[in-house]
C-alpha cells in the first residue's frame, strides 16, 4: 500500500543471509529475527528485500494471531 518511498537506498542488499536482492524495507533486527529471518551479523537494522519483507510480515502476523489465542 504505502510503497511510494523506500526508507533505504536501493544500492543496499537484503540483510538476510544468502540473499542479495535489492532492499525494499528496513525493520528492527530483533523484529526480523522474531519472524524467523536469518539476519547477517553486524546489521543493526534488518534491510529486507521485497520477498523477505512479505515473508516476514506474513510470519509475524501469524505469530501474533496465535499468540493472542491463549499463549
Ligand atoms: Zn531477501
mmCIF file of N, CA and C and ligand atoms in Angstrom:
data_model
loop_
_atom_site.group_PDB
_atom_site.id
_atom_site.type_symbol
_atom_site.label_atom_id
_atom_site.label_comp_id
_atom_site.label_asym_id
_atom_site.label_seq_id
_atom_site.Cartn_x
_atom_site.Cartn_y
_atom_site.Cartn_z
ATOM 1 N N UNK A 1 0.840 -1.204 0.000
ATOM 2 C CA UNK A 1 0.000 0.000 0.000
ATOM 3 C C UNK A 1 0.871 1.248 0.000
ATOM 4 N N UNK A 2 1.435 1.577 1.124
ATOM 5 C CA UNK A 2 2.261 2.783 1.184
ATOM 6 C C UNK A 2 3.675 2.466 0.731
ATOM 7 N N UNK A 3 3.816 2.205 -0.526
ATOM 8 C CA UNK A 3 5.130 1.809 -1.018
ATOM 9 C C UNK A 3 5.707 2.830 -1.981
ATOM 10 N N UNK A 4 5.341 4.057 -1.786
ATOM 11 C CA UNK A 4 5.830 5.089 -2.704
ATOM 12 C C UNK A 4 7.306 5.349 -2.487
ATOM 13 N N UNK A 5 7.672 5.437 -1.213
ATOM 14 C CA UNK A 5 9.064 5.762 -0.908
ATOM 15 C C UNK A 5 9.714 4.651 -0.111
ATOM 16 N N UNK A 6 10.896 4.353 -0.451
ATOM 17 C CA UNK A 6 11.647 3.386 0.328
ATOM 18 C C UNK A 6 12.561 4.154 1.275
ATOM 19 N N UNK A 7 12.594 3.742 2.532
ATOM 20 C CA UNK A 7 13.417 4.452 3.517
ATOM 21 C C UNK A 7 14.906 4.173 3.354
ATOM 22 N N UNK A 8 15.252 3.238 2.546
ATOM 23 C CA UNK A 8 16.655 2.914 2.358
ATOM 24 C C UNK A 8 17.025 3.005 0.885
ATOM 25 N N UNK A 9 18.313 3.116 0.653
ATOM 26 C CA UNK A 9 18.763 3.242 -0.733
ATOM 27 C C UNK A 9 18.735 1.897 -1.446
ATOM 28 N N UNK A 10 18.508 1.973 -2.702
ATOM 29 C CA UNK A 10 18.402 0.751 -3.486
ATOM 30 C C UNK A 10 19.744 0.072 -3.705
ATOM 31 N N UNK A 11 20.799 0.754 -3.364
ATOM 32 C CA UNK A 11 22.105 0.147 -3.594
ATOM 33 C C UNK A 11 22.403 -0.911 -2.545
ATOM 34 N N UNK A 12 21.644 -0.892 -1.457
ATOM 35 C CA UNK A 12 21.914 -1.863 -0.408
ATOM 36 C C UNK A 12 21.296 -3.213 -0.729
ATOM 37 N N UNK A 13 21.890 -4.212 -0.128
ATOM 38 C CA UNK A 13 21.391 -5.569 -0.336
ATOM 39 C C UNK A 13 20.598 -6.020 0.872
ATOM 40 N N UNK A 14 19.751 -6.983 0.640
ATOM 41 C CA UNK A 14 18.966 -7.603 1.689
ATOM 42 C C UNK A 14 19.892 -8.146 2.785
ATOM 43 N N UNK A 15 19.507 -7.951 4.033
ATOM 44 C CA UNK A 15 20.353 -8.377 5.153
ATOM 45 C C UNK A 15 20.214 -9.851 5.480
ATOM 46 N N UNK A 16 19.293 -10.510 4.858
ATOM 47 C CA UNK A 16 19.116 -11.933 5.127
ATOM 48 C C UNK A 16 20.290 -12.703 4.531
ATOM 49 N N UNK A 17 20.822 -13.604 5.344
ATOM 50 C CA UNK A 17 21.970 -14.389 4.905
ATOM 51 C C UNK A 17 21.634 -15.156 3.632
ATOM 52 N N UNK A 18 22.496 -15.012 2.660
ATOM 53 C CA UNK A 18 22.318 -15.756 1.424
ATOM 54 C C UNK A 18 21.444 -15.053 0.409
ATOM 55 N N UNK A 19 20.948 -13.888 0.750
ATOM 56 C CA UNK A 19 20.079 -13.161 -0.174
ATOM 57 C C UNK A 19 20.768 -11.870 -0.613
ATOM 58 N N UNK A 20 20.708 -11.577 -1.879
ATOM 59 C CA UNK A 20 21.365 -10.360 -2.361
ATOM 60 C C UNK A 20 20.416 -9.516 -3.205
ATOM 61 N N UNK A 21 19.157 -9.628 -2.906
ATOM 62 C CA UNK A 21 18.176 -8.811 -3.623
ATOM 63 C C UNK A 21 18.240 -7.369 -3.128
ATOM 64 N N UNK A 22 17.811 -6.441 -3.938
ATOM 65 C CA UNK A 22 17.801 -5.040 -3.503
ATOM 66 C C UNK A 22 16.829 -4.823 -2.348
ATOM 67 N N UNK A 23 17.180 -3.889 -1.491
ATOM 68 C CA UNK A 23 16.395 -3.646 -0.282
ATOM 69 C C UNK A 23 15.096 -2.927 -0.602
ATOM 70 N N UNK A 24 14.065 -3.389 0.051
ATOM 71 C CA UNK A 24 12.755 -2.759 -0.121
ATOM 72 C C UNK A 24 12.359 -2.027 1.158
ATOM 73 N N UNK A 25 12.545 -2.683 2.272
ATOM 74 C CA UNK A 25 12.157 -2.108 3.563
ATOM 75 C C UNK A 25 13.203 -2.434 4.608
ATOM 76 N N UNK A 26 13.242 -1.627 5.659
ATOM 77 C CA UNK A 26 14.092 -1.994 6.782
ATOM 78 C C UNK A 26 13.243 -2.085 8.038
ATOM 79 N N UNK A 27 13.548 -3.077 8.842
ATOM 80 C CA UNK A 27 12.830 -3.269 10.105
ATOM 81 C C UNK A 27 13.871 -3.481 11.196
ATOM 82 N N UNK A 28 13.433 -3.441 12.444
ATOM 83 C CA UNK A 28 14.352 -3.702 13.535
ATOM 84 C C UNK A 28 14.895 -5.117 13.417
ATOM 85 N N UNK A 29 16.160 -5.258 13.699
ATOM 86 C CA UNK A 29 16.796 -6.565 13.588
ATOM 87 C C UNK A 29 16.086 -7.608 14.444
ATOM 88 N N UNK A 30 15.775 -7.217 15.667
ATOM 89 C CA UNK A 30 15.112 -8.174 16.559
ATOM 90 C C UNK A 30 13.765 -8.608 15.997
ATOM 91 N N UNK A 31 13.061 -7.668 15.448
ATOM 92 C CA UNK A 31 11.755 -7.997 14.876
ATOM 93 C C UNK A 31 11.913 -8.974 13.729
ATOM 94 N N UNK A 32 12.924 -8.757 12.926
ATOM 95 C CA UNK A 32 13.146 -9.641 11.787
ATOM 96 C C UNK A 32 13.495 -11.043 12.266
ATOM 97 N N UNK A 33 14.308 -11.102 13.306
ATOM 98 C CA UNK A 33 14.703 -12.414 13.812
ATOM 99 C C UNK A 33 13.524 -13.124 14.461
ATOM 100 N N UNK A 34 12.668 -12.354 15.079
ATOM 101 C CA UNK A 34 11.458 -12.956 15.640
ATOM 102 C C UNK A 34 10.617 -13.573 14.541
ATOM 103 N N UNK A 35 10.722 -13.000 13.379
ATOM 104 C CA UNK A 35 9.967 -13.522 12.245
ATOM 105 C C UNK A 35 10.668 -14.688 11.574
ATOM 106 N N UNK A 36 11.774 -15.126 12.168
ATOM 107 C CA UNK A 36 12.437 -16.317 11.664
ATOM 108 C C UNK A 36 13.455 -16.043 10.573
ATOM 109 N N UNK A 37 13.806 -14.786 10.363
ATOM 110 C CA UNK A 37 14.777 -14.467 9.322
ATOM 111 C C UNK A 37 16.192 -14.509 9.887
ATOM 112 N N UNK A 38 17.102 -14.982 9.064
ATOM 113 C CA UNK A 38 18.492 -15.102 9.466
ATOM 114 C C UNK A 38 19.233 -13.843 9.006
ATOM 115 N N UNK A 39 19.399 -12.905 9.928
ATOM 116 C CA UNK A 39 19.983 -11.625 9.561
ATOM 117 C C UNK A 39 21.498 -11.660 9.687
ATOM 118 N N UNK A 40 22.146 -11.089 8.708
ATOM 119 C CA UNK A 40 23.591 -11.045 8.671
ATOM 120 C C UNK A 40 24.136 -10.393 9.946
ATOM 121 N N UNK A 41 25.188 -10.952 10.467
ATOM 122 C CA UNK A 41 25.762 -10.410 11.695
ATOM 123 C C UNK A 41 26.307 -9.010 11.456
ATOM 124 N N UNK A 42 26.148 -8.171 12.473
ATOM 125 C CA UNK A 42 26.683 -6.827 12.350
ATOM 126 C C UNK A 42 25.675 -5.821 11.828
ATOM 127 N N UNK A 43 24.523 -6.299 11.441
ATOM 128 C CA UNK A 43 23.486 -5.388 10.967
ATOM 129 C C UNK A 43 22.617 -4.980 12.147
ATOM 130 N N UNK A 44 22.574 -3.692 12.398
ATOM 131 C CA UNK A 44 21.719 -3.236 13.491
ATOM 132 C C UNK A 44 20.271 -3.256 13.080
ATOM 133 N N UNK A 45 20.052 -2.904 11.850
ATOM 134 C CA UNK A 45 18.705 -2.992 11.308
ATOM 135 C C UNK A 45 18.684 -4.020 10.207
ATOM 136 N N UNK A 46 17.553 -4.650 10.054
ATOM 137 C CA UNK A 46 17.427 -5.648 9.008
ATOM 138 C C UNK A 46 16.858 -4.978 7.770
ATOM 139 N N UNK A 47 17.636 -4.982 6.725
ATOM 140 C CA UNK A 47 17.157 -4.442 5.456
ATOM 141 C C UNK A 47 16.634 -5.599 4.621
ATOM 142 N N UNK A 48 15.375 -5.555 4.349
ATOM 143 C CA UNK A 48 14.755 -6.696 3.694
ATOM 144 C C UNK A 48 14.369 -6.387 2.256
ATOM 145 N N UNK A 49 14.549 -7.378 1.422
ATOM 146 C CA UNK A 49 14.066 -7.256 0.050
ATOM 147 C C UNK A 49 12.552 -7.461 0.062
ATOM 148 N N UNK A 50 11.980 -7.271 -1.066
ATOM 149 C CA UNK A 50 10.520 -7.366 -1.165
ATOM 150 C C UNK A 50 10.022 -8.734 -0.705
ATOM 151 N N UNK A 51 10.682 -9.765 -1.179
ATOM 152 C CA UNK A 51 10.240 -11.125 -0.855
ATOM 153 C C UNK A 51 10.336 -11.412 0.628
ATOM 154 N N UNK A 52 11.488 -11.044 1.192
ATOM 155 C CA UNK A 52 11.668 -11.342 2.604
ATOM 156 C C UNK A 52 10.775 -10.466 3.474
ATOM 157 N N UNK A 53 10.536 -9.262 3.045
ATOM 158 C CA UNK A 53 9.646 -8.399 3.812
ATOM 159 C C UNK A 53 8.235 -8.978 3.834
ATOM 160 N N UNK A 54 7.822 -9.468 2.688
ATOM 161 C CA UNK A 54 6.497 -10.077 2.608
ATOM 162 C C UNK A 54 6.417 -11.310 3.481
ATOM 163 N N UNK A 55 7.445 -12.112 3.389
ATOM 164 C CA UNK A 55 7.523 -13.333 4.181
ATOM 165 C C UNK A 55 7.496 -12.976 5.673
ATOM 166 N N UNK A 56 8.285 -11.995 6.031
ATOM 167 C CA UNK A 56 8.372 -11.586 7.430
ATOM 168 C C UNK A 56 7.027 -11.093 7.939
ATOM 169 N N UNK A 57 6.374 -10.313 7.136
ATOM 170 C CA UNK A 57 5.084 -9.778 7.539
ATOM 171 C C UNK A 57 4.068 -10.895 7.755
ATOM 172 N N UNK A 58 4.131 -11.867 6.862
ATOM 173 C CA UNK A 58 3.193 -12.975 6.971
ATOM 174 C C UNK A 58 3.450 -13.761 8.263
ATOM 175 N N UNK A 59 4.702 -14.035 8.531
ATOM 176 C CA UNK A 59 5.055 -14.825 9.716
ATOM 177 C C UNK A 59 4.713 -14.078 10.995
ATOM 178 N N UNK A 60 5.081 -12.826 11.076
ATOM 179 C CA UNK A 60 4.835 -12.083 12.316
ATOM 180 C C UNK A 60 3.349 -11.904 12.550
ATOM 181 N N UNK A 61 2.626 -11.752 11.496
ATOM 182 C CA UNK A 61 1.185 -11.606 11.641
ATOM 183 C C UNK A 61 0.581 -12.895 12.188
ATOM 184 N N UNK A 62 1.064 -13.997 11.637
ATOM 185 C CA UNK A 62 0.561 -15.284 12.074
ATOM 186 C C UNK A 62 0.872 -15.512 13.548
ATOM 187 N N UNK A 63 2.104 -15.183 13.904
ATOM 188 C CA UNK A 63 2.504 -15.400 15.287
ATOM 189 C C UNK A 63 1.683 -14.568 16.250
ATOM 190 N N UNK A 64 1.371 -13.373 15.821
ATOM 191 C CA UNK A 64 0.583 -12.512 16.681
ATOM 192 C C UNK A 64 -0.807 -13.114 16.885
ATOM 193 N N UNK A 65 -1.341 -13.635 15.820
ATOM 194 C CA UNK A 65 -2.670 -14.236 15.937
ATOM 195 C C UNK A 65 -2.644 -15.453 16.852
ATOM 196 N N UNK A 66 -1.651 -16.276 16.676
ATOM 197 C CA UNK A 66 -1.520 -17.462 17.516
ATOM 198 C C UNK A 66 -1.295 -17.039 18.969
ATOM 199 N N UNK A 67 -0.428 -16.040 19.143
ATOM 200 C CA UNK A 67 -0.101 -15.581 20.478
ATOM 201 C C UNK A 67 -1.311 -15.047 21.218
ATOM 202 N N UNK A 68 -2.208 -14.449 20.495
ATOM 203 C CA UNK A 68 -3.362 -13.866 21.163
ATOM 204 C C UNK A 68 -4.396 -14.951 21.514
ATOM 205 N N UNK A 69 -4.163 -16.129 20.998
ATOM 206 C CA UNK A 69 -5.126 -17.191 21.254
ATOM 207 C C UNK A 69 -4.745 -18.044 22.464
ATOM 208 N N UNK A 70 -4.287 -17.444 23.491
ATOM 209 C CA UNK A 70 -4.042 -18.220 24.699
ATOM 210 C C UNK A 70 -2.665 -18.800 24.780
ATOM 211 N N UNK A 71 -1.692 -17.960 24.709
ATOM 212 C CA UNK A 71 -0.319 -18.406 24.906
ATOM 213 C C UNK A 71 0.007 -18.275 26.382
HETATM 214 ZN ZN1 LIG B 1 15.968 -11.051 0.808
#
